[in-house]
Coordinates of C-alpha atoms in Angstrom, one line a residue:
Chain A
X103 CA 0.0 0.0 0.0
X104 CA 1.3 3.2 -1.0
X105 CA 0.9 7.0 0.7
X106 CA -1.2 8.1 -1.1
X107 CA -3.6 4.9 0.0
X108 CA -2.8 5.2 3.3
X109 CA -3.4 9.1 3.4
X110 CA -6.9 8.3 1.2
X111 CA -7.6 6.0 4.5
X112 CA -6.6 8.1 7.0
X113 CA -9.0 10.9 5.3
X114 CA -12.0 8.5 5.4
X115 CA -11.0 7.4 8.7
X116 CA -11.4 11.1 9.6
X117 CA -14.8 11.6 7.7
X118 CA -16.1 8.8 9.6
X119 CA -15.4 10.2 13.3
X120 CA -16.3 13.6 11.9
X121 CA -19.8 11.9 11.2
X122 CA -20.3 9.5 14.0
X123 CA -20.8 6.6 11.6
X124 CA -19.5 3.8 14.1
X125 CA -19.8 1.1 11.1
X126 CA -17.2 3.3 9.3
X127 CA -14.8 4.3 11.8
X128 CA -14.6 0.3 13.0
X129 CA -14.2 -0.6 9.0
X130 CA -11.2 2.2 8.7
X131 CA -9.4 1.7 11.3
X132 CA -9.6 -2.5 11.1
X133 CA -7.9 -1.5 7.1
X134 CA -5.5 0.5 8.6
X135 CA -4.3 -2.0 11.5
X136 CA -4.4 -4.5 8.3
X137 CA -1.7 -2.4 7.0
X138 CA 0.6 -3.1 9.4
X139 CA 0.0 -6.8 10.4
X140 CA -0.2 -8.1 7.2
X141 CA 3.7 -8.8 7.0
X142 CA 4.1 -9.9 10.2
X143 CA 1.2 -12.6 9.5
X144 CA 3.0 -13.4 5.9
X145 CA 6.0 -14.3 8.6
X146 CA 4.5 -16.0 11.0
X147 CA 2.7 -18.4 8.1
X148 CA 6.5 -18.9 6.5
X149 CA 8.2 -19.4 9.7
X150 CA 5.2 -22.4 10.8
X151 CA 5.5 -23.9 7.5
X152 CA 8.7 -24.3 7.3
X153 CA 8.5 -26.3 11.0
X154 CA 6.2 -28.4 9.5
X155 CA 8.2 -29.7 6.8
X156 CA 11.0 -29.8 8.9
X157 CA 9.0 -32.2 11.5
X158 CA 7.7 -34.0 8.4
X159 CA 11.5 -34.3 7.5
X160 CA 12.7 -35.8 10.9
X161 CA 10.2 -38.6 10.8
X162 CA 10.4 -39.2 7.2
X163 CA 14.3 -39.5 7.6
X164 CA 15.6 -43.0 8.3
X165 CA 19.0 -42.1 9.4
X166 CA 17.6 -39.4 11.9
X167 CA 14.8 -42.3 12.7
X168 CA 18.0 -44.8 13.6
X169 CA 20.0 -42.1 15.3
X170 CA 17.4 -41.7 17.9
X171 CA 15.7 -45.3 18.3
X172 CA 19.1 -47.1 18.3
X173 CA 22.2 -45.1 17.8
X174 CA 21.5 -42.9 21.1
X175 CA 20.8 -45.6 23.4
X176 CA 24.0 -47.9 21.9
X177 CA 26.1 -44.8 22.9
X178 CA 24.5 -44.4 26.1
X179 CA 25.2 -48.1 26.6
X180 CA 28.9 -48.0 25.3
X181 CA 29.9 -44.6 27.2
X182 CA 28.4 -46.6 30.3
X183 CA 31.0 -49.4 29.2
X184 CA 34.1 -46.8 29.9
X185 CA 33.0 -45.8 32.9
X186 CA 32.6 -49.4 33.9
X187 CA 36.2 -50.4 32.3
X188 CA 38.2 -47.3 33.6
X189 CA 36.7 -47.9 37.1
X190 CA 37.7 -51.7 36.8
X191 CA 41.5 -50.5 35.8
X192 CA 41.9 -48.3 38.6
X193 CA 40.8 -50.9 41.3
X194 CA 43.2 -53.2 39.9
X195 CA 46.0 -50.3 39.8
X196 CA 45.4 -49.5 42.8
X197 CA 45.1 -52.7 44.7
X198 CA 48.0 -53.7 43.1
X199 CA 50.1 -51.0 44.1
X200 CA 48.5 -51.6 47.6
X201 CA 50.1 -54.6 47.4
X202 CA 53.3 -54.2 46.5
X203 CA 53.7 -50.8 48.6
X204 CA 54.9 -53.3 52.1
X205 CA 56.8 -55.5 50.0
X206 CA 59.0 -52.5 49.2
X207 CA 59.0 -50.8 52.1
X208 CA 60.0 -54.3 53.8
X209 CA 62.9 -54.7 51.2
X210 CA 64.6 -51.2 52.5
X211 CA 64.0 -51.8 56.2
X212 CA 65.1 -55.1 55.9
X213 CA 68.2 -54.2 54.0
X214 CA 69.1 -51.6 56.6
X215 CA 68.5 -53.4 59.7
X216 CA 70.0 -56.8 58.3
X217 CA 72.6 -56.3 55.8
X218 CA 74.0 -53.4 57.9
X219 CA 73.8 -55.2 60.9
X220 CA 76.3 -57.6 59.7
X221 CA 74.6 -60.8 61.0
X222 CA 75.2 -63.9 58.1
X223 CA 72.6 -65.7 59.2
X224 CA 70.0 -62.6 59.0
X225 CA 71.8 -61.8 55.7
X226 CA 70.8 -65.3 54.4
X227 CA 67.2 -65.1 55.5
X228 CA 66.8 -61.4 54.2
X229 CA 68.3 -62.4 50.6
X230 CA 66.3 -65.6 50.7
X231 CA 63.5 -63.5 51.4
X232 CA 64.1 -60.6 48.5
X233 CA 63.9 -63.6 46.2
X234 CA 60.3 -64.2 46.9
X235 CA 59.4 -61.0 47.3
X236 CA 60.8 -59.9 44.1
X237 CA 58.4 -62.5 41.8
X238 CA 55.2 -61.0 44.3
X239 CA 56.7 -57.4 43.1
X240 CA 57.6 -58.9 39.5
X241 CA 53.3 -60.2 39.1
X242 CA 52.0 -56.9 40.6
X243 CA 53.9 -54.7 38.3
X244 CA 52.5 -57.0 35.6
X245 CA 49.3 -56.6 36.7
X246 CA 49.5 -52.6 36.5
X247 CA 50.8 -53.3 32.9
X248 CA 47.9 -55.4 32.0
X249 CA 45.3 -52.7 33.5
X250 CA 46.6 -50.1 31.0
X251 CA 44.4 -52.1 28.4
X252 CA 41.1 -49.7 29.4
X253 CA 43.0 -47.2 27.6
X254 CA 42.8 -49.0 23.7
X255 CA 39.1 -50.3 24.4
X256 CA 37.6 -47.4 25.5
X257 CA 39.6 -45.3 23.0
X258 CA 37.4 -47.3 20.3
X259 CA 34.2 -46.8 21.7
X260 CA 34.9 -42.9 22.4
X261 CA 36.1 -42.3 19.1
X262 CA 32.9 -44.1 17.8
X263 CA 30.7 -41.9 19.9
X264 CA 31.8 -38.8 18.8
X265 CA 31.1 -40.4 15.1
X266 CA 27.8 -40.6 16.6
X267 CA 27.8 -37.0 17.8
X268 CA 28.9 -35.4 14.7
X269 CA 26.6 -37.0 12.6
X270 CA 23.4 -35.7 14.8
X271 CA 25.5 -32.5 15.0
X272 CA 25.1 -32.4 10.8
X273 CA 21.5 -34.0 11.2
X274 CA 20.5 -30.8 13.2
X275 CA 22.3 -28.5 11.4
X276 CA 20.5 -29.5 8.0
X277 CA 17.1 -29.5 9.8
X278 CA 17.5 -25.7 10.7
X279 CA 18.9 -24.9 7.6
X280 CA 16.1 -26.8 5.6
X281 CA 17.9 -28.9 3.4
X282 CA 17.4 -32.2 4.9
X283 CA 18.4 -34.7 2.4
X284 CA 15.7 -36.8 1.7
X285 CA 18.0 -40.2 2.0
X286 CA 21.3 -40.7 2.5
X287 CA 24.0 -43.5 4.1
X288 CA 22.6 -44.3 7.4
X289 CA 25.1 -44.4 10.2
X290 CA 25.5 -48.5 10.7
X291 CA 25.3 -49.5 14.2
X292 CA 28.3 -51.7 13.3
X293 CA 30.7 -48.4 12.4
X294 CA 32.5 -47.9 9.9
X295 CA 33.7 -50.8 7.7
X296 CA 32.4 -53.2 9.2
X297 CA 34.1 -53.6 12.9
X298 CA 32.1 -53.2 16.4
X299 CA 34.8 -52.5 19.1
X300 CA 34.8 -54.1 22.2
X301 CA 32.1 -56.1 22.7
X302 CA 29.4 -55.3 26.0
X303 CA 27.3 -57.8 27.5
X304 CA 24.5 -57.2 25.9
X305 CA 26.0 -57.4 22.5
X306 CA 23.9 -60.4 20.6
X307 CA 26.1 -62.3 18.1
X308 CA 29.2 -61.1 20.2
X309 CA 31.2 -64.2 21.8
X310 CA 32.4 -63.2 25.1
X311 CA 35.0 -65.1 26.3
X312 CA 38.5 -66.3 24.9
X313 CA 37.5 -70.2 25.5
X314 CA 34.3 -69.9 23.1
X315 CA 36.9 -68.1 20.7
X316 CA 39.0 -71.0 20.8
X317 CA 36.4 -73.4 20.2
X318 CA 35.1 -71.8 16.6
X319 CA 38.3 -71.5 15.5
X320 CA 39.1 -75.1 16.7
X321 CA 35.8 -76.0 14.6
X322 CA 37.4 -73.5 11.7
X323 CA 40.5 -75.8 12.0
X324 CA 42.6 -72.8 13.2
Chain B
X90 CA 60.7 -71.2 19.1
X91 CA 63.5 -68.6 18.3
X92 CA 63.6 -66.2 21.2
X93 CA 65.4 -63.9 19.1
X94 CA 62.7 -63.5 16.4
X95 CA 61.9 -60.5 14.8
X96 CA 58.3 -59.6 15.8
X97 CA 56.2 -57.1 14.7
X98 CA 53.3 -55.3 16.9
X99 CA 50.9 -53.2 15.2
X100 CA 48.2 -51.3 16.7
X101 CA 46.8 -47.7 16.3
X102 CA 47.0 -47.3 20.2
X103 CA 50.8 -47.0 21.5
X104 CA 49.2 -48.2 24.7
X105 CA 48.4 -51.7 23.6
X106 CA 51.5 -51.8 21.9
X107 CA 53.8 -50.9 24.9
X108 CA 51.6 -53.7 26.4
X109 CA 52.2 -56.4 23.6
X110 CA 55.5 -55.1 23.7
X111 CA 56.2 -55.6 27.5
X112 CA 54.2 -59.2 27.8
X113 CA 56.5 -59.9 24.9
X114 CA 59.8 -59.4 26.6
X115 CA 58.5 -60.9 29.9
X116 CA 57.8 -64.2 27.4
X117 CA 62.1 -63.5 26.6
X118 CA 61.3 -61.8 23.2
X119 CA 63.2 -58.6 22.9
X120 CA 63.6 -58.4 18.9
X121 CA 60.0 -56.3 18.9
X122 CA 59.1 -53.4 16.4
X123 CA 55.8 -51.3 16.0
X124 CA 53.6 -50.3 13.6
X125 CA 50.1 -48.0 14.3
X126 CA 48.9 -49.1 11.1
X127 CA 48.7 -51.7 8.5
X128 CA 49.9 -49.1 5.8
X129 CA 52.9 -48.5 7.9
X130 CA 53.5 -52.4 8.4
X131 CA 53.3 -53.8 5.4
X132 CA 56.2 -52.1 3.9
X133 CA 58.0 -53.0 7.2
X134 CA 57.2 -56.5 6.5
X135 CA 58.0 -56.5 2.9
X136 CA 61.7 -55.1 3.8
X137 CA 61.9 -58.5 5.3
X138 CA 63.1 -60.4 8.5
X139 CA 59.8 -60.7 10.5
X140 CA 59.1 -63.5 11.6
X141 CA 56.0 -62.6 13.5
X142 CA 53.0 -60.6 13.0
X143 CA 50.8 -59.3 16.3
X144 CA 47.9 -56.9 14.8
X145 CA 45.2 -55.9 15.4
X146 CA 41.8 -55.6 13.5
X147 CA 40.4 -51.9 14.2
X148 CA 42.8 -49.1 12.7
X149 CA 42.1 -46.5 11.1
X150 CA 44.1 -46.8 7.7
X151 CA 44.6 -50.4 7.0
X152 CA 43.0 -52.7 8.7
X153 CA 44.2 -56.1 10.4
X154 CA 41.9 -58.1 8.4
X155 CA 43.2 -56.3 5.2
X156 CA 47.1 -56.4 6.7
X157 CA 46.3 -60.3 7.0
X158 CA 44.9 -61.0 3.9
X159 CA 48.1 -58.4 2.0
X160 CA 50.8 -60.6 3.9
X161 CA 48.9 -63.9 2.5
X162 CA 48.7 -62.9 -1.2
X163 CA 52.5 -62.0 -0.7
X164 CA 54.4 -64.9 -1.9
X165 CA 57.6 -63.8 0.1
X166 CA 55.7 -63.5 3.5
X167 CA 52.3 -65.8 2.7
X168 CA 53.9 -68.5 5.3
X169 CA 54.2 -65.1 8.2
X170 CA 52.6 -66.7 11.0
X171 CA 49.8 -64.0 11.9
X172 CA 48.1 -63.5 15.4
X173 CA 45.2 -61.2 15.5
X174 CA 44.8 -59.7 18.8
X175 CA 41.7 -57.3 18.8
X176 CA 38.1 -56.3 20.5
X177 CA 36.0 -57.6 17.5
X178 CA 34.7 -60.7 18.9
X179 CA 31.3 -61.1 16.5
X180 CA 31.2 -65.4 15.0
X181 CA 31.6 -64.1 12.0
X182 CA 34.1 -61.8 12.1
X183 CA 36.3 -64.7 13.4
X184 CA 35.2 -66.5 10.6
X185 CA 36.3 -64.2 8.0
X186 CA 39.9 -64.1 10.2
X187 CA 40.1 -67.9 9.9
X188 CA 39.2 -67.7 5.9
X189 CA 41.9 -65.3 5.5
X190 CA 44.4 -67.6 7.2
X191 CA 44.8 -66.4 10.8
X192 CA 46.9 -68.7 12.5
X193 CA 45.6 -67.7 16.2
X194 CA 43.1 -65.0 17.6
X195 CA 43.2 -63.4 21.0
X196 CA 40.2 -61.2 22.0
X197 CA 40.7 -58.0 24.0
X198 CA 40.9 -57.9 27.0
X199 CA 43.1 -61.1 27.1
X200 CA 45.6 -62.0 30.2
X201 CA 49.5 -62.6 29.9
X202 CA 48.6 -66.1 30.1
X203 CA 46.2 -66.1 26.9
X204 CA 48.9 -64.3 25.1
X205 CA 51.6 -67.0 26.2
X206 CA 49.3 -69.7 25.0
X207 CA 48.8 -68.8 21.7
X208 CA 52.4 -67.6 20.8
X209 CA 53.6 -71.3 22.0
X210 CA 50.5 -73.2 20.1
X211 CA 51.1 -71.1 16.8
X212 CA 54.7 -72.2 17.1
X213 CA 54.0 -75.8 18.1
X214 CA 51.5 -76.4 14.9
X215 CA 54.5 -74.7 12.8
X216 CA 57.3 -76.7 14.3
X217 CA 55.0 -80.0 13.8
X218 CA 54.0 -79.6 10.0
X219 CA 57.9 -78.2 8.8

């Protein structure tokens, strides 16, 4: 609407009151709030079409459909798993460090009170003794090697989460930018070509345990 | 078994490695090297003297399956004697290892002992059939 409309209006508008005529002055001054609402409506009808198609979108896309349904709750499961496994390696860390702490404190003390007190016999028993007490010292330090494992499994399954997270990340991203594809490459729940990581419990189709390992490939004739 | 054999540990984590590494030399094996990768091995391998391969199956890069089935269409290291050490532990993917010739298979996490077993069994079958 140009001026000179809106002046035209505003002269009726005037006319109207000038008169009295109620029916006119509601009809003029209904066209001129028109005037100014009628972009912001054209705005709003834009801005809730566009949500619509973008709800249609999520449901209608399978690989946001298999992020949420499956996807979220595997990585939910999986962080779960390195909690589980970093809290197992720093039990057996520390109780093997618990361990060993005596046996090396008793090593120094007993070098100090029998080697420099010079007594043969009390050498004997005390070198006799460092003998067993190194293979005790020799298993626990093996066992703080072996707990450093945590730190390969549950890199694998962090590295696969934040796979996860970047995908949604994109997901999202294309929603509010409206140019959801309307396929594409779903995310596989196995990962990337074709490996898993460490397997959890409740991983179906997983074997768990290195005897059932040997036993397929025993039946494989490995 | 040679205790001087030349062994090679890959793994994209240096952790695991320094593990293998460590088991290894407690088992009187010092002649270890390392690869993260099975892009970086296989030219290791090809420049010859391994008698060993430890790898395992998730790396970015190459993977041990493919690193398994490379060395086994290589007529200068098909006879490698190949232990897969790894956290995959789906039937089938152990199937597939054993097609492609995997002469033992060691699922993560595995004990000193485990490891032990399956160096001396691979050796044992190899001894037995040369």
């Amino acid at each position: 609407m140009d001026t000179a409309e809106r002046l035209a209006l505003a002269r009726q508008l005037v006319a109207a009151l000038e008169t009295g005529n109620e029916e006119q002055i509601v009809h003029f001054l209904r066209a001129i709030q028109d005037v100014r609402s009628t972009p912001l409506i054209r705005h709003l009808a834009e801005l809730t079409r566009d949500v619509h198609q973008s709800l249609l979108g999520l449901s209608a896309d399978p690989q946001l459909v298999e992020l949420t349904k499956n996807n979220m709750p595997d990585a939910r499961n999986r962080l779960s798993y390195v909690i589980e496994k970093t809290e197992d390696s720093a039990h057996r860390t520390l109780a093997a460090v618990e361990d060993m702490m005596p046996l090396a404190e008793r090593l120094a003390s007993g070098a100090s009170e029998h080697v420099l007190g010079g007594d043969p016999a009390a050498i004997q028993a005390y070198v006799n003794e460092t003998v067993v007490t190194g293979e005790v010292l020799r298993g626990g330090l093996s066992e703080v090697l072996m707990a450093q494992e945590f730190q390969d499994l549950t890199g694998q399954v962090i590295r696969r989460t934040i796979d996860l997270v970047s995908e949604v990340e994109k997901k999202l991203v294309a929603l509010i930018t409206s140019e959801l594809p309307a396929s594409g490459e779903s995310v596989r729940a196995s990962g990337p070509n074709g490996v898993n990581g460490p397997a959890l419990k409740s991983d179906v189709g997983a074997i768990h345990h290195q005897d059932d390992v040997d036993a397929l490939l025993a039946e494989l004739g490995v | 078994m040679n205790s001087n054999m030349k062994i090679l540990i890959v793994d994209d984590f240096s952790t695991m490695r320094r593990i293998i590494k460590n088991l290894l030399r407690d088992l009187g094996f010092n002649n270890t090297h390392e690869a993260d990768d099975g892009n970086t091995a296989l030219p290791m391998l090809k420049s010859g003297g391994f008698d060993f391969l430890i790898t395992d199956w998730n790396m970015p890069g190459m993977q041990g399956i493919d690193l398994l089935r490379a060395v086994r269409s290589d007529p200068n290291l098909s006879s490698l004697p190949v232990l897969l050490v790894t956290a995959e532990a789906r039937r089938d993917q152990i199937v597939l290892a054993a097609e492609a010739g995997v002469n033992g298979y060691i699922v993560k996490p595995f004990t000193a002992q485990t490891l032990k077993e399956k160096i001396d069994k691979i050796f044992e079958r190899i001894a037995a059939t040369t």
